[in-house]
Coordinates of C-alpha atoms in Angstrom, one line a residue:
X155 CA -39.9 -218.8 -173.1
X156 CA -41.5 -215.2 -174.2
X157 CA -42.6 -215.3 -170.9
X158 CA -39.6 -215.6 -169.1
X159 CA -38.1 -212.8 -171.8
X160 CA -40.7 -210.5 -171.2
X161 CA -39.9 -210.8 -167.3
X162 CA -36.6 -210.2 -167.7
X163 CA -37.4 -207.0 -169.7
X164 CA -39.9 -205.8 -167.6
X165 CA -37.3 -206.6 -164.3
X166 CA -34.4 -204.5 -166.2
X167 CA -36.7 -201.5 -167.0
X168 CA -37.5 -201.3 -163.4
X169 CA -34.1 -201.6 -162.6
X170 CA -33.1 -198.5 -165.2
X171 CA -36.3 -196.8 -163.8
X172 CA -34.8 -197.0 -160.0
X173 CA -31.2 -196.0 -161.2
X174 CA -33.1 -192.6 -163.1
X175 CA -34.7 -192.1 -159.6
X176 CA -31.6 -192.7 -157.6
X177 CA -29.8 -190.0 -159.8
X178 CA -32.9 -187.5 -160.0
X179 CA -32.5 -187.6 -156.1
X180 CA -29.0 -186.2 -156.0
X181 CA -29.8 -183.6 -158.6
X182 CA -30.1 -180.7 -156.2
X183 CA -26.8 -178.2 -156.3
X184 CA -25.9 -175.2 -155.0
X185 CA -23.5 -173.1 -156.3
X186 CA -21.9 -170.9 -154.0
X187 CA -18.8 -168.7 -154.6
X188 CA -16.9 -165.4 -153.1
X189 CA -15.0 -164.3 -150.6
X190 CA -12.5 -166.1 -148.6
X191 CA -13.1 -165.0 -144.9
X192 CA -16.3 -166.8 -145.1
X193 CA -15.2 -170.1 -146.9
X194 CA -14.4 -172.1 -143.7
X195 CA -18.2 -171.0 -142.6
X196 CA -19.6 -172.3 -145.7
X197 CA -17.7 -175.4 -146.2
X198 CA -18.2 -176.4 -142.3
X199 CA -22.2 -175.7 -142.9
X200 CA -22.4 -177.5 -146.6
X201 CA -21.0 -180.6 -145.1
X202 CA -23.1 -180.8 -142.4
X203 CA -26.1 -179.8 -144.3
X204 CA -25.3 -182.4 -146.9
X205 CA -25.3 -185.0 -144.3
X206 CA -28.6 -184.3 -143.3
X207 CA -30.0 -183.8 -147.1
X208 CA -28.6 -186.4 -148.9
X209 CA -30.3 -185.5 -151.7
X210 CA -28.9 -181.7 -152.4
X211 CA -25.1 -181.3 -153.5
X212 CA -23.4 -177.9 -152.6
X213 CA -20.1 -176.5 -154.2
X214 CA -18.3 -174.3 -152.3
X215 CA -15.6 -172.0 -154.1
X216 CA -13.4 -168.6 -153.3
X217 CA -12.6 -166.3 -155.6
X218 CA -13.2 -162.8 -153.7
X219 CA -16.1 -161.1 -152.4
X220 CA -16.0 -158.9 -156.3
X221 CA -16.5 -162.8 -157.7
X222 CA -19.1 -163.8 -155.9
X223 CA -21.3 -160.6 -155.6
X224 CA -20.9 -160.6 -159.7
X225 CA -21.8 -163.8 -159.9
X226 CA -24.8 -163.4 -158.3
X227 CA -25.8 -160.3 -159.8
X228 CA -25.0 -162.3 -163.3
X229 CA -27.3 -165.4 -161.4
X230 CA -24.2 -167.8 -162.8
X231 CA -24.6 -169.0 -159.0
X232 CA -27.3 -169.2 -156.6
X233 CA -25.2 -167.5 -153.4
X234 CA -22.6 -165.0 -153.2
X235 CA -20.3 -164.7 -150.2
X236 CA -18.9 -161.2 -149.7
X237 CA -17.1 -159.8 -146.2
X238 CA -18.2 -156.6 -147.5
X239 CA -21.2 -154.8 -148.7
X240 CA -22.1 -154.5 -152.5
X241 CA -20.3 -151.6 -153.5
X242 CA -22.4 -148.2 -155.9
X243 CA -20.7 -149.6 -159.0
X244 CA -22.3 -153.1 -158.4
X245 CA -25.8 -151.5 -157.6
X246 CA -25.4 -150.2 -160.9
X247 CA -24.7 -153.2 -162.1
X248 CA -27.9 -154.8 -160.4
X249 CA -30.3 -152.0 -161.9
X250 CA -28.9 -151.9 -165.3
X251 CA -30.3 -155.7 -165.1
X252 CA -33.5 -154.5 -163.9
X253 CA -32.9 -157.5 -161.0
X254 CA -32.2 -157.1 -157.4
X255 CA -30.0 -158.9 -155.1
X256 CA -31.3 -159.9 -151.3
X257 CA -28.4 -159.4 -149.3
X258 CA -28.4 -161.9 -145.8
X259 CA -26.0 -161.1 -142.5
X260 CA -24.9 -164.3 -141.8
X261 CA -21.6 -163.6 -139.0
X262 CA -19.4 -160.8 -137.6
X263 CA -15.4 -160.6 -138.0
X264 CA -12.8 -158.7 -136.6
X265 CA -10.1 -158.2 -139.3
X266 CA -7.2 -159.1 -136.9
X267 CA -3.6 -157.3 -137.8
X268 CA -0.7 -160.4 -137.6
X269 CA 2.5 -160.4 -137.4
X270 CA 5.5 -163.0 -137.4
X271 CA 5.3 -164.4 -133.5
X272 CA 8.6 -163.8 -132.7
X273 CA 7.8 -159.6 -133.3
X274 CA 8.2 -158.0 -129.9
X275 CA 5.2 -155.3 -130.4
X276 CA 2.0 -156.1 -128.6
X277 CA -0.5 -153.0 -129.9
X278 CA -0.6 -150.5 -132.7
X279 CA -2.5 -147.2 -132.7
X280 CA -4.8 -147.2 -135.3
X281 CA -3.1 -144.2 -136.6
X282 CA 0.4 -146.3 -136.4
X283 CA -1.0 -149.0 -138.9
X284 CA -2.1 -146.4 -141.1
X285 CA 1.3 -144.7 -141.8
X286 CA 2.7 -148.1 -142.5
X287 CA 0.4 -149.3 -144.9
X288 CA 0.4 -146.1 -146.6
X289 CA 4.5 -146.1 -146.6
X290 CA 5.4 -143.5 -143.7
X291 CA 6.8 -145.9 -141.4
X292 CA 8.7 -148.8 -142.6
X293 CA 11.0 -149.9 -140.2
X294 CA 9.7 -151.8 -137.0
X295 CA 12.1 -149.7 -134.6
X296 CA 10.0 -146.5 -135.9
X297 CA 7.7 -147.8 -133.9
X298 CA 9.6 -149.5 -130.5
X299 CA 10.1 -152.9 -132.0
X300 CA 13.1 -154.4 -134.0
X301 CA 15.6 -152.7 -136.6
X302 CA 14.0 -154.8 -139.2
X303 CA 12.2 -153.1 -142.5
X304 CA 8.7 -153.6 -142.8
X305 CA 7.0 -156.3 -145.6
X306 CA 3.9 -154.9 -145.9
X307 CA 1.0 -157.5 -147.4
X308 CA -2.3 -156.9 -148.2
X309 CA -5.4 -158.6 -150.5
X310 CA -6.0 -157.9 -153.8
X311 CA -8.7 -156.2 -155.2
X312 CA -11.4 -158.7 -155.8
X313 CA -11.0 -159.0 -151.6
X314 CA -13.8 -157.7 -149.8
X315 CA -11.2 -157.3 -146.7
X316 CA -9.0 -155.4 -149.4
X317 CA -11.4 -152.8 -149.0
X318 CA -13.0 -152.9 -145.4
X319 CA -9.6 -152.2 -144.6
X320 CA -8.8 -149.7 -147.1
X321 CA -11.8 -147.8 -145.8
X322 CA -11.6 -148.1 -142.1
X323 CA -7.7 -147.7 -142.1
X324 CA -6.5 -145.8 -145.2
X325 CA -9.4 -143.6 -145.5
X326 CA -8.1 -141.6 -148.5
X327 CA -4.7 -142.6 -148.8
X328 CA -3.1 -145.6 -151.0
X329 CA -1.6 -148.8 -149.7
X330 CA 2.0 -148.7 -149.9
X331 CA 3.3 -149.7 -154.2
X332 CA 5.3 -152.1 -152.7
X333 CA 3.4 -153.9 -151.0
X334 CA 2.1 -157.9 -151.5
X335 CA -1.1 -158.2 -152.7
X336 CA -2.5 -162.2 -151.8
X337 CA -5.3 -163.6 -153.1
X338 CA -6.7 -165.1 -150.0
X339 CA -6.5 -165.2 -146.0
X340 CA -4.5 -168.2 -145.8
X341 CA -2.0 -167.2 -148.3
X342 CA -1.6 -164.1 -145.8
X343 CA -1.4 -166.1 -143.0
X344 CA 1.5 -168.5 -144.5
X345 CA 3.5 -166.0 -145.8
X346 CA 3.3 -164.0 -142.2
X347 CA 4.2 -167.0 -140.4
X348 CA 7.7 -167.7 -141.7
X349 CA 8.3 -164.0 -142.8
X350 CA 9.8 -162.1 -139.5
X351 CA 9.3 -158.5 -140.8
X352 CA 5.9 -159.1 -141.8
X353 CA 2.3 -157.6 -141.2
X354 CA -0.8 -158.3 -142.5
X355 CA -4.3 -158.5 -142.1
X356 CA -6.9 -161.8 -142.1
X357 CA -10.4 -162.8 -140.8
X358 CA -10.7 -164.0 -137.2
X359 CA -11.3 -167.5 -138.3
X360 CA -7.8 -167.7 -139.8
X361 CA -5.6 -166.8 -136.8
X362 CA -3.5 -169.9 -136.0
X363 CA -0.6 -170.2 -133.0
X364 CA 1.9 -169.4 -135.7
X365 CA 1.4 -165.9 -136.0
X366 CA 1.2 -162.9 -133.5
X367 CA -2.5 -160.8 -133.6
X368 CA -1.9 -157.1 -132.5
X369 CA -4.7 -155.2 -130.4
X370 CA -5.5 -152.1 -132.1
X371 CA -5.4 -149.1 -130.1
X372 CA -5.3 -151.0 -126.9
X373 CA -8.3 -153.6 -128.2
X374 CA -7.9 -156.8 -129.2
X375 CA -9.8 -159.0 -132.0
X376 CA -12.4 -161.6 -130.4
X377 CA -15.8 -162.8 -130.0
X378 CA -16.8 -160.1 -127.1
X379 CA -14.9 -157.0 -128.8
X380 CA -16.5 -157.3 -132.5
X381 CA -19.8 -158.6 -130.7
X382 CA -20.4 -154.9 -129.2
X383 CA -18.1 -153.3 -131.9
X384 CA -15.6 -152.3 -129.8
X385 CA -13.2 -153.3 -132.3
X386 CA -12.9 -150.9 -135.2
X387 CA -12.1 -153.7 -137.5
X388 CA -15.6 -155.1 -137.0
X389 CA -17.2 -156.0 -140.2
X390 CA -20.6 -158.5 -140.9
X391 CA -20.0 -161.1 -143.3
X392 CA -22.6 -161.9 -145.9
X393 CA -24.8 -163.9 -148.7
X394 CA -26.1 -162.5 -151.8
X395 CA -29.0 -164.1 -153.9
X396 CA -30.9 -162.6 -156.4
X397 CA -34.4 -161.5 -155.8
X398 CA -35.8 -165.0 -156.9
X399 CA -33.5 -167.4 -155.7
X400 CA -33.9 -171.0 -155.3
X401 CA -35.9 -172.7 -152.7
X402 CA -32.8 -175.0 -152.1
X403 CA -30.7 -171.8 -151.7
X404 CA -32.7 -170.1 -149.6
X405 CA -33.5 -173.3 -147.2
X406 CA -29.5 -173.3 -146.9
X407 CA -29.2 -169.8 -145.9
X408 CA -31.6 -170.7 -143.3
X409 CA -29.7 -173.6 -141.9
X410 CA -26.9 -171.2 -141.3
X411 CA -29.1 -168.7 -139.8
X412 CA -30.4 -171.5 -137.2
X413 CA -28.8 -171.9 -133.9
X414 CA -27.0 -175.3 -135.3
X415 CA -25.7 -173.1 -137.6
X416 CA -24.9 -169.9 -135.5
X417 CA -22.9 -172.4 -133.2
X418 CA -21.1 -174.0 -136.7
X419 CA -20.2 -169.9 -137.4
X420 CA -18.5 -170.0 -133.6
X421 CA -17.0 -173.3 -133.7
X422 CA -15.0 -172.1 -137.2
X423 CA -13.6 -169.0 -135.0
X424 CA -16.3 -166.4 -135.8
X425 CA -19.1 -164.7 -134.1
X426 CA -22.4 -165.5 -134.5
X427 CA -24.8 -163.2 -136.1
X428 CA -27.7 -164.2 -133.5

């Protein structure tokens, strides 16, 4: 009989003793978080990646290219996506830490200027988009296309396309006061879509059949334009780690950089990096 007990004790601690393994197995996260434009390239790669490591869990989340270079400056997550480069102020940042951040190249995008598909106009000079964004022209008819006002939307701050564009476009001047300012891509995309007098501006891997993409000064936005930079709207895409990040991180990074991963990058309509 206190054989039998002790058998049955000694069979459940094993049991507990597997279940603690089982769980210590899928213990592994990553944390990433940041800009939009690259989410579909993350999520795409952390599922696949997961299905080959079982045992490491990655959250994916936006919030803005500001968000996630912050939050890896702060080291509150082990990769930040930006679809910009980290900005003097946030250097600042990084040295007033006494830390450093690594700073990976993962794709290229061509920020591609939409409109509602039913808008007649085919190209804009760069100049053109310019003076409607900053307010000088804000009637489509100004320009050879309908009588129709112009709705001008553009990302909000925490967007690292917010201010790619701003500097490649605006230069000095201001975007338009009444303009929309959307949080992400998609939320530009929708509201172009079923808004006729509408521009805006997203990353390649958002442009869907239900919206119109302008070539800019005579080019358009695709893989062969931003690969030799013909575009002007060209812009790399990246992750931020800080200067002692993870293994798990850093082996993640890597899958992305691989040519599985390059061709994930093409497959969610960017361009590959290498």
């Amino acid at each position: 009989m206190i054989l039998k007990k002790l058998l049955i004790l000694i069979l459940a601690g094993v049991a507990v003793l597997v279940l603690v393994l089982a769980c210590s197995q899928k213990s592994t996260t990553i944390n990433t978080a940041g800009s939009t434009t690259i989410l579909p390239i993350v999520q795409a790669a952390a599922e696949a990646y997961m299905d080959k490591n079982p045992e490491i869990n990655i959250s994916v989340r936006g919030g803005g290219s500001s968000i996630g270079i912050k939050s890896a400056i702060n080291q509150t997550i082990d990769i930040g996506n930006a679809s910009r480069r980290i900005t003097n102020k946030e250097a600042d940042l990084v040295e007033e830490k006494d830390s450093d951040l690594i700073e990976t190249a993962i794709a290229k995008d061509a920020i591609s200027i939409v409109v509602h598909k039913n808008n007649p106009l085919t190209n804009l000079s760069m100049q053109e988009l310019k003076s409607i964004y900053s307010g000088k022209i804000n009637n489509w008819k100004e320009i050879g296309g309908k009588d129709m006002e112009i709705i001008v939307i553009s990302r909000d701050v925490s967007s690292g396309s917010f201010l790619v564009f701003n500097e490649v476009v605006l230069d000095s001047s201001q975007v338009k006061e009444n303009s929309m300012r959307l949080a992400s891509n998609n939320a530009v995309a929708t509201t172009v879509s079923y808004t006729p007098g509408a521009i805006g501006y997203i990353g390649l891997g958002y442009v869907n059949d239900e919206l119109k993409t302008l070539s800019i000064d005579g080019v358009f936005p695709n893989n062969e334009t931003a690969q030799s930079n013909e575009y002007r709207l060209t812009r790399l895409l990246y992750m931020y780690t800080s200067s002692q990040p993870r293994k798990p991180a850093l082996e993640f990074i890597d899958y992305i950089l691989s040519e599985e991963g390059q061709k994930s990058v093409e497959e969610q309509g960017y361009v590959r990096i290498k």
